[in-house]
């Protein structure tokens, strides 16, 4: 029995046989060519073939993981058309008179290295994407088909890393889990695994592929990140029991659908869901969330190659509001910058992006971009029960500026004769220590607060949330954070505002009672945690000291 440790990116347990993912090992040789024009023609034909393969994969992904996640393959198609990438390949064929396979392989290495050396983990993860498209072009040039994994029966797929297109191309019905030697939790492969509800572990280390064999029995624990190969009978039995318990827990939680989020002594709260796209509405409804407490609208911008227009945004917001009928939908305005970079914003490189021009600061620096979003939101408000929330607030003056812009947008809509709801609730995120400390001043200006514990933790404890090396210094239960939340809760209530939590800590059920005692009115969590939080709330008795 050997145990490997990695990082679990989707919490679930799988036991079964291993299938080592085999990639056609294409050996690219450097060859001299005579006819440069013919070689470039050959390259173009291979790219056209690769493009139509990607179109097919996109269609498959669309059905299996929804539009937002399928977008990566549209992005791959765009990356394949990138001028810098193509010029580098063509220049190499022309300048050095080499074959197209070689020019693509060298360019892929250069671009992948460039991405990998960037500070931003999102950009680092793009190295895998450029390799993925380049391998596809080379395979088309050499007429090699990708082999994939031997997935006879359901298997745990083990690979050095999996490209997004490889992940989606695998038959979901035959995959028990993904385990990879490398990879980052920000990679699209990890995101796809999460969305496919498949247990996944990344980063178990270089060596494991040399030490495992097709058909070996293994356990993948997506909760702890442990991957156990050839487990002993006892361990296997232990995990099978754990799996049964997990399944029972899930089954039991289903019984809570339609029930209230009420404590034993009768205190009711709202349990809402966090989403990043209209595609997630199915999961929200399936898990019986009472509303949407955080719609991260920036994903709409991240998916596009250019600023989404007012009309494009309206379509998405309308869809979410209509799907939720009368239930509350809180849409957070654009929170771009730091780890979420969008090329067309052409943001300057910053020394400390998490402390830089991000979120509301960017919106207030580019009022036209902000106003386009606000107009779309106000216009969408007639289709449901909308709340608008602003991220990264630190001062009264910036909130005044935001509220003045909202008034301006309303006046413009009035003069255009466009309807909007008069019932929209406006709120701010409490995700900086400053906003919690001056929450007595901010509360009278808004209808609600929503605590973003992910950033509140990062800024309070001075721990970069993107940096795994400081994870152990980042105690999310730190007294300073809990005190700031308590302070914000008291100030909200003293001034007639309500307060929720939408950061990851909202789903930490060891803190549910603490939050309820602080008077938190709403917890907004990933859809799959809604029933677990409801279950915990229903077991709390606030009358007991
Ligand atoms: C947070 O900071 O807790 C939050 C909910 O926002 P995000 O994770 O999108 O920064
Ligand atoms: Mg945040």
PDB file of N, CA and C in Angstrom, residues 148-217:
ATOM      1  N   UNK A 148      -5.980   8.545 -25.343  1.00  0.00           N
ATOM      2  CA  UNK A 148      -6.828   8.617 -24.166  1.00  0.00           C
ATOM      3  C   UNK A 148      -6.593   7.472 -23.210  1.00  0.00           C
ATOM      4  N   UNK A 149      -7.540   7.269 -22.316  1.00  0.00           N
ATOM      5  CA  UNK A 149      -7.352   6.259 -21.281  1.00  0.00           C
ATOM      6  C   UNK A 149      -8.132   5.006 -21.617  1.00  0.00           C
ATOM      7  N   UNK A 150      -7.620   3.896 -21.065  1.00  0.00           N
ATOM      8  CA  UNK A 150      -8.352   2.655 -21.203  1.00  0.00           C
ATOM      9  C   UNK A 150      -9.452   2.679 -20.142  1.00  0.00           C
ATOM     10  N   UNK A 151     -10.626   3.032 -20.553  1.00  0.00           N
ATOM     11  CA  UNK A 151     -11.674   3.235 -19.562  1.00  0.00           C
ATOM     12  C   UNK A 151     -12.730   2.139 -19.624  1.00  0.00           C
ATOM     13  N   UNK A 152     -12.259   0.926 -19.779  1.00  0.00           N
ATOM     14  CA  UNK A 152     -13.213  -0.179 -19.742  1.00  0.00           C
ATOM     15  C   UNK A 152     -13.705  -0.309 -18.306  1.00  0.00           C
ATOM     16  N   UNK A 153     -14.965  -0.173 -18.106  1.00  0.00           N
ATOM     17  CA  UNK A 153     -15.481  -0.137 -16.739  1.00  0.00           C
ATOM     18  C   UNK A 153     -15.133   1.214 -16.145  1.00  0.00           C
ATOM     19  N   UNK A 154     -15.632   1.481 -14.959  1.00  0.00           N
ATOM     20  CA  UNK A 154     -15.336   2.785 -14.353  1.00  0.00           C
ATOM     21  C   UNK A 154     -13.946   2.783 -13.740  1.00  0.00           C
ATOM     22  N   UNK A 155     -13.164   3.797 -14.018  1.00  0.00           N
ATOM     23  CA  UNK A 155     -11.770   3.823 -13.556  1.00  0.00           C
ATOM     24  C   UNK A 155     -11.397   5.162 -12.918  1.00  0.00           C
ATOM     25  N   UNK A 156     -10.324   5.099 -12.107  1.00  0.00           N
ATOM     26  CA  UNK A 156      -9.703   6.330 -11.602  1.00  0.00           C
ATOM     27  C   UNK A 156      -8.641   6.715 -12.623  1.00  0.00           C
ATOM     28  N   UNK A 157      -8.823   7.847 -13.265  1.00  0.00           N
ATOM     29  CA  UNK A 157      -7.900   8.246 -14.329  1.00  0.00           C
ATOM     30  C   UNK A 157      -6.685   8.954 -13.728  1.00  0.00           C
ATOM     31  N   UNK A 158      -5.503   8.416 -13.991  1.00  0.00           N
ATOM     32  CA  UNK A 158      -4.269   9.007 -13.460  1.00  0.00           C
ATOM     33  C   UNK A 158      -3.444   9.569 -14.614  1.00  0.00           C
ATOM     34  N   UNK A 159      -2.959  10.774 -14.456  1.00  0.00           N
ATOM     35  CA  UNK A 159      -2.194  11.405 -15.542  1.00  0.00           C
ATOM     36  C   UNK A 159      -1.171  12.361 -14.964  1.00  0.00           C
ATOM     37  N   UNK A 160      -0.187  12.762 -15.801  1.00  0.00           N
ATOM     38  CA  UNK A 160       0.744  13.780 -15.308  1.00  0.00           C
ATOM     39  C   UNK A 160      -0.034  15.071 -15.108  1.00  0.00           C
ATOM     40  N   UNK A 161      -0.766  15.445 -16.138  1.00  0.00           N
ATOM     41  CA  UNK A 161      -1.677  16.573 -16.046  1.00  0.00           C
ATOM     42  C   UNK A 161      -2.736  16.299 -17.097  1.00  0.00           C
ATOM     43  N   UNK A 162      -3.884  16.882 -16.969  1.00  0.00           N
ATOM     44  CA  UNK A 162      -4.891  16.672 -18.008  1.00  0.00           C
ATOM     45  C   UNK A 162      -5.240  18.014 -18.616  1.00  0.00           C
ATOM     46  N   UNK A 163      -5.235  18.048 -19.929  1.00  0.00           N
ATOM     47  CA  UNK A 163      -5.636  19.282 -20.589  1.00  0.00           C
ATOM     48  C   UNK A 163      -7.160  19.366 -20.506  1.00  0.00           C
ATOM     49  N   UNK A 164      -7.713  20.587 -20.544  1.00  0.00           N
ATOM     50  CA  UNK A 164      -9.170  20.704 -20.471  1.00  0.00           C
ATOM     51  C   UNK A 164      -9.869  19.846 -21.528  1.00  0.00           C
ATOM     52  N   UNK A 165      -9.337  19.851 -22.764  1.00  0.00           N
ATOM     53  CA  UNK A 165     -10.021  19.095 -23.823  1.00  0.00           C
ATOM     54  C   UNK A 165      -9.953  17.602 -23.542  1.00  0.00           C
ATOM     55  N   UNK A 166      -8.865  17.139 -22.923  1.00  0.00           N
ATOM     56  CA  UNK A 166      -8.757  15.722 -22.568  1.00  0.00           C
ATOM     57  C   UNK A 166      -9.784  15.368 -21.491  1.00  0.00           C
ATOM     58  N   UNK A 167      -9.920  16.274 -20.517  1.00  0.00           N
ATOM     59  CA  UNK A 167     -10.876  16.031 -19.431  1.00  0.00           C
ATOM     60  C   UNK A 167     -12.282  15.859 -19.986  1.00  0.00           C
ATOM     61  N   UNK A 168     -12.656  16.774 -20.849  1.00  0.00           N
ATOM     62  CA  UNK A 168     -14.022  16.720 -21.379  1.00  0.00           C
ATOM     63  C   UNK A 168     -14.204  15.559 -22.357  1.00  0.00           C
ATOM     64  N   UNK A 169     -13.143  15.219 -23.096  1.00  0.00           N
ATOM     65  CA  UNK A 169     -13.274  14.154 -24.091  1.00  0.00           C
ATOM     66  C   UNK A 169     -13.482  12.783 -23.443  1.00  0.00           C
ATOM     67  N   UNK A 170     -13.055  12.638 -22.190  1.00  0.00           N
ATOM     68  CA  UNK A 170     -13.250  11.346 -21.521  1.00  0.00           C
ATOM     69  C   UNK A 170     -14.740  11.100 -21.304  1.00  0.00           C
ATOM     70  N   UNK A 171     -15.114   9.840 -21.397  1.00  0.00           N
ATOM     71  CA  UNK A 171     -16.514   9.508 -21.187  1.00  0.00           C
ATOM     72  C   UNK A 171     -16.815   9.588 -19.687  1.00  0.00           C
ATOM     73  N   UNK A 172     -17.601  10.596 -19.319  1.00  0.00           N
ATOM     74  CA  UNK A 172     -17.888  10.885 -17.910  1.00  0.00           C
ATOM     75  C   UNK A 172     -18.435   9.656 -17.173  1.00  0.00           C
ATOM     76  N   UNK A 173     -19.179   8.847 -17.901  1.00  0.00           N
ATOM     77  CA  UNK A 173     -19.795   7.656 -17.293  1.00  0.00           C
ATOM     78  C   UNK A 173     -18.748   6.630 -16.867  1.00  0.00           C
ATOM     79  N   UNK A 174     -17.537   6.765 -17.422  1.00  0.00           N
ATOM     80  CA  UNK A 174     -16.505   5.764 -17.117  1.00  0.00           C
ATOM     81  C   UNK A 174     -15.436   6.285 -16.168  1.00  0.00           C
ATOM     82  N   UNK A 175     -15.628   7.509 -15.674  1.00  0.00           N
ATOM     83  CA  UNK A 175     -14.592   8.103 -14.820  1.00  0.00           C
ATOM     84  C   UNK A 175     -15.037   8.107 -13.358  1.00  0.00           C
ATOM     85  N   UNK A 176     -14.227   7.473 -12.503  1.00  0.00           N
ATOM     86  CA  UNK A 176     -14.518   7.490 -11.065  1.00  0.00           C
ATOM     87  C   UNK A 176     -13.909   8.714 -10.402  1.00  0.00           C
ATOM     88  N   UNK A 177     -12.705   9.060 -10.852  1.00  0.00           N
ATOM     89  CA  UNK A 177     -11.983  10.195 -10.264  1.00  0.00           C
ATOM     90  C   UNK A 177     -10.831  10.583 -11.180  1.00  0.00           C
ATOM     91  N   UNK A 178     -10.320  11.785 -10.966  1.00  0.00           N
ATOM     92  CA  UNK A 178      -9.101  12.219 -11.659  1.00  0.00           C
ATOM     93  C   UNK A 178      -7.994  12.368 -10.620  1.00  0.00           C
ATOM     94  N   UNK A 179      -6.802  11.883 -10.924  1.00  0.00           N
ATOM     95  CA  UNK A 179      -5.651  12.130 -10.046  1.00  0.00           C
ATOM     96  C   UNK A 179      -4.502  12.553 -10.958  1.00  0.00           C
ATOM     97  N   UNK A 180      -3.909  13.713 -10.679  1.00  0.00           N
ATOM     98  CA  UNK A 180      -2.824  14.165 -11.549  1.00  0.00           C
ATOM     99  C   UNK A 180      -1.559  14.498 -10.751  1.00  0.00           C
ATOM    100  N   UNK A 181      -0.419  14.325 -11.417  1.00  0.00           N
ATOM    101  CA  UNK A 181       0.863  14.618 -10.776  1.00  0.00           C
ATOM    102  C   UNK A 181       1.024  16.117 -10.564  1.00  0.00           C
ATOM    103  N   UNK A 182       0.576  16.887 -11.563  1.00  0.00           N
ATOM    104  CA  UNK A 182       0.736  18.342 -11.504  1.00  0.00           C
ATOM    105  C   UNK A 182      -0.631  19.008 -11.449  1.00  0.00           C
ATOM    106  N   UNK A 183      -0.679  20.244 -11.886  1.00  0.00           N
ATOM    107  CA  UNK A 183      -1.962  20.940 -11.978  1.00  0.00           C
ATOM    108  C   UNK A 183      -2.157  21.908 -10.835  1.00  0.00           C
ATOM    109  N   UNK A 184      -3.011  22.903 -11.073  1.00  0.00           N
ATOM    110  CA  UNK A 184      -3.311  23.861 -10.014  1.00  0.00           C
ATOM    111  C   UNK A 184      -4.816  23.922  -9.842  1.00  0.00           C
ATOM    112  N   UNK A 185      -5.253  24.323  -8.655  1.00  0.00           N
ATOM    113  CA  UNK A 185      -6.702  24.303  -8.417  1.00  0.00           C
ATOM    114  C   UNK A 185      -7.405  25.383  -9.226  1.00  0.00           C
ATOM    115  N   UNK A 186      -6.594  26.277  -9.837  1.00  0.00           N
ATOM    116  CA  UNK A 186      -7.176  27.308 -10.692  1.00  0.00           C
ATOM    117  C   UNK A 186      -7.305  26.856 -12.137  1.00  0.00           C
ATOM    118  N   UNK A 187      -6.730  25.695 -12.459  1.00  0.00           N
ATOM    119  CA  UNK A 187      -6.734  25.275 -13.856  1.00  0.00           C
ATOM    120  C   UNK A 187      -8.142  24.930 -14.281  1.00  0.00           C
ATOM    121  N   UNK A 188      -8.383  25.052 -15.561  1.00  0.00           N
ATOM    122  CA  UNK A 188      -9.728  24.733 -16.036  1.00  0.00           C
ATOM    123  C   UNK A 188     -10.058  23.272 -15.841  1.00  0.00           C
ATOM    124  N   UNK A 189      -9.030  22.412 -15.827  1.00  0.00           N
ATOM    125  CA  UNK A 189      -9.287  20.991 -15.595  1.00  0.00           C
ATOM    126  C   UNK A 189      -9.900  20.798 -14.212  1.00  0.00           C
ATOM    127  N   UNK A 190      -9.332  21.490 -13.223  1.00  0.00           N
ATOM    128  CA  UNK A 190      -9.881  21.384 -11.867  1.00  0.00           C
ATOM    129  C   UNK A 190     -11.302  21.935 -11.827  1.00  0.00           C
ATOM    130  N   UNK A 191     -11.507  23.046 -12.500  1.00  0.00           N
ATOM    131  CA  UNK A 191     -12.842  23.655 -12.518  1.00  0.00           C
ATOM    132  C   UNK A 191     -13.835  22.708 -13.192  1.00  0.00           C
ATOM    133  N   UNK A 192     -13.399  22.100 -14.307  1.00  0.00           N
ATOM    134  CA  UNK A 192     -14.291  21.169 -15.016  1.00  0.00           C
ATOM    135  C   UNK A 192     -14.616  19.967 -14.137  1.00  0.00           C
ATOM    136  N   UNK A 193     -13.604  19.435 -13.433  1.00  0.00           N
ATOM    137  CA  UNK A 193     -13.840  18.270 -12.557  1.00  0.00           C
ATOM    138  C   UNK A 193     -14.885  18.617 -11.506  1.00  0.00           C
ATOM    139  N   UNK A 194     -14.739  19.798 -10.922  1.00  0.00           N
ATOM    140  CA  UNK A 194     -15.704  20.223  -9.905  1.00  0.00           C
ATOM    141  C   UNK A 194     -17.100  20.286 -10.497  1.00  0.00           C
ATOM    142  N   UNK A 195     -17.178  20.841 -11.698  1.00  0.00           N
ATOM    143  CA  UNK A 195     -18.500  20.993 -12.312  1.00  0.00           C
ATOM    144  C   UNK A 195     -19.077  19.683 -12.813  1.00  0.00           C
ATOM    145  N   UNK A 196     -18.202  18.711 -13.046  1.00  0.00           N
ATOM    146  CA  UNK A 196     -18.698  17.390 -13.460  1.00  0.00           C
ATOM    147  C   UNK A 196     -18.999  16.532 -12.230  1.00  0.00           C
ATOM    148  N   UNK A 197     -18.795  17.107 -11.024  1.00  0.00           N
ATOM    149  CA  UNK A 197     -19.005  16.392  -9.749  1.00  0.00           C
ATOM    150  C   UNK A 197     -18.172  15.120  -9.662  1.00  0.00           C
ATOM    151  N   UNK A 198     -16.940  15.206 -10.126  1.00  0.00           N
ATOM    152  CA  UNK A 198     -16.062  14.040 -10.106  1.00  0.00           C
ATOM    153  C   UNK A 198     -14.958  14.301  -9.085  1.00  0.00           C
ATOM    154  N   UNK A 199     -14.724  13.332  -8.146  1.00  0.00           N
ATOM    155  CA  UNK A 199     -13.643  13.538  -7.185  1.00  0.00           C
ATOM    156  C   UNK A 199     -12.334  13.775  -7.933  1.00  0.00           C
ATOM    157  N   UNK A 200     -11.570  14.726  -7.464  1.00  0.00           N
ATOM    158  CA  UNK A 200     -10.324  15.022  -8.174  1.00  0.00           C
ATOM    159  C   UNK A 200      -9.230  15.414  -7.193  1.00  0.00           C
ATOM    160  N   UNK A 201      -8.032  14.917  -7.469  1.00  0.00           N
ATOM    161  CA  UNK A 201      -6.860  15.267  -6.652  1.00  0.00           C
ATOM    162  C   UNK A 201      -5.767  15.725  -7.613  1.00  0.00           C
ATOM    163  N   UNK A 202      -5.148  16.842  -7.290  1.00  0.00           N
ATOM    164  CA  UNK A 202      -4.064  17.317  -8.156  1.00  0.00           C
ATOM    165  C   UNK A 202      -2.770  17.399  -7.360  1.00  0.00           C
ATOM    166  N   UNK A 203      -1.662  17.450  -8.095  1.00  0.00           N
ATOM    167  CA  UNK A 203      -0.358  17.697  -7.470  1.00  0.00           C
ATOM    168  C   UNK A 203       0.128  16.593  -6.542  1.00  0.00           C
ATOM    169  N   UNK A 204      -0.064  15.311  -6.913  1.00  0.00           N
ATOM    170  CA  UNK A 204       0.429  14.238  -6.033  1.00  0.00           C
ATOM    171  C   UNK A 204       1.923  13.981  -6.242  1.00  0.00           C
ATOM    172  N   UNK A 205       2.531  14.667  -7.194  1.00  0.00           N
ATOM    173  CA  UNK A 205       3.999  14.561  -7.348  1.00  0.00           C
ATOM    174  C   UNK A 205       4.423  13.748  -8.553  1.00  0.00           C
ATOM    175  N   UNK A 206       5.594  14.119  -9.058  1.00  0.00           N
ATOM    176  CA  UNK A 206       6.202  13.537 -10.263  1.00  0.00           C
ATOM    177  C   UNK A 206       6.147  12.013 -10.337  1.00  0.00           C
ATOM    178  N   UNK A 207       6.580  11.389  -9.205  1.00  0.00           N
ATOM    179  CA  UNK A 207       6.930   9.965  -9.241  1.00  0.00           C
ATOM    180  C   UNK A 207       5.766   9.008  -9.381  1.00  0.00           C
ATOM    181  N   UNK A 208       4.582   9.449  -9.025  1.00  0.00           N
ATOM    182  CA  UNK A 208       3.544   8.444  -8.835  1.00  0.00           C
ATOM    183  C   UNK A 208       3.214   7.651 -10.094  1.00  0.00           C
ATOM    184  N   UNK A 209       3.378   8.291 -11.263  1.00  0.00           N
ATOM    185  CA  UNK A 209       3.028   7.583 -12.498  1.00  0.00           C
ATOM    186  C   UNK A 209       3.969   6.404 -12.781  1.00  0.00           C
ATOM    187  N   UNK A 210       5.221   6.518 -12.292  1.00  0.00           N
ATOM    188  CA  UNK A 210       6.171   5.409 -12.496  1.00  0.00           C
ATOM    189  C   UNK A 210       5.871   4.255 -11.563  1.00  0.00           C
ATOM    190  N   UNK A 211       5.134   4.551 -10.519  1.00  0.00           N
ATOM    191  CA  UNK A 211       4.943   3.530  -9.483  1.00  0.00           C
ATOM    192  C   UNK A 211       3.585   2.833  -9.539  1.00  0.00           C
ATOM    193  N   UNK A 212       2.709   3.320 -10.397  1.00  0.00           N
ATOM    194  CA  UNK A 212       1.381   2.687 -10.467  1.00  0.00           C
ATOM    195  C   UNK A 212       1.227   1.952 -11.793  1.00  0.00           C
ATOM    196  N   UNK A 213       0.238   1.031 -11.826  1.00  0.00           N
ATOM    197  CA  UNK A 213       0.007   0.284 -13.068  1.00  0.00           C
ATOM    198  C   UNK A 213      -1.475   0.259 -13.355  1.00  0.00           C
ATOM    199  N   UNK A 214      -1.790   0.149 -14.642  1.00  0.00           N
ATOM    200  CA  UNK A 214      -3.185  -0.035 -15.028  1.00  0.00           C
ATOM    201  C   UNK A 214      -3.771  -1.191 -14.246  1.00  0.00           C
ATOM    202  N   UNK A 215      -4.945  -1.007 -13.724  1.00  0.00           N
ATOM    203  CA  UNK A 215      -5.624  -2.110 -13.043  1.00  0.00           C
ATOM    204  C   UNK A 215      -5.349  -2.180 -11.551  1.00  0.00           C
ATOM    205  N   UNK A 216      -4.349  -1.390 -11.048  1.00  0.00           N
ATOM    206  CA  UNK A 216      -4.123  -1.370  -9.595  1.00  0.00           C
ATOM    207  C   UNK A 216      -5.383  -0.847  -8.914  1.00  0.00           C
ATOM    208  N   UNK A 217      -5.638  -1.382  -7.745  1.00  0.00           N
ATOM    209  CA  UNK A 217      -6.776  -0.889  -6.962  1.00  0.00           C
ATOM    210  C   UNK A 217      -6.341   0.386  -6.238  1.00  0.00           C
TER     211      UNK A 217
END
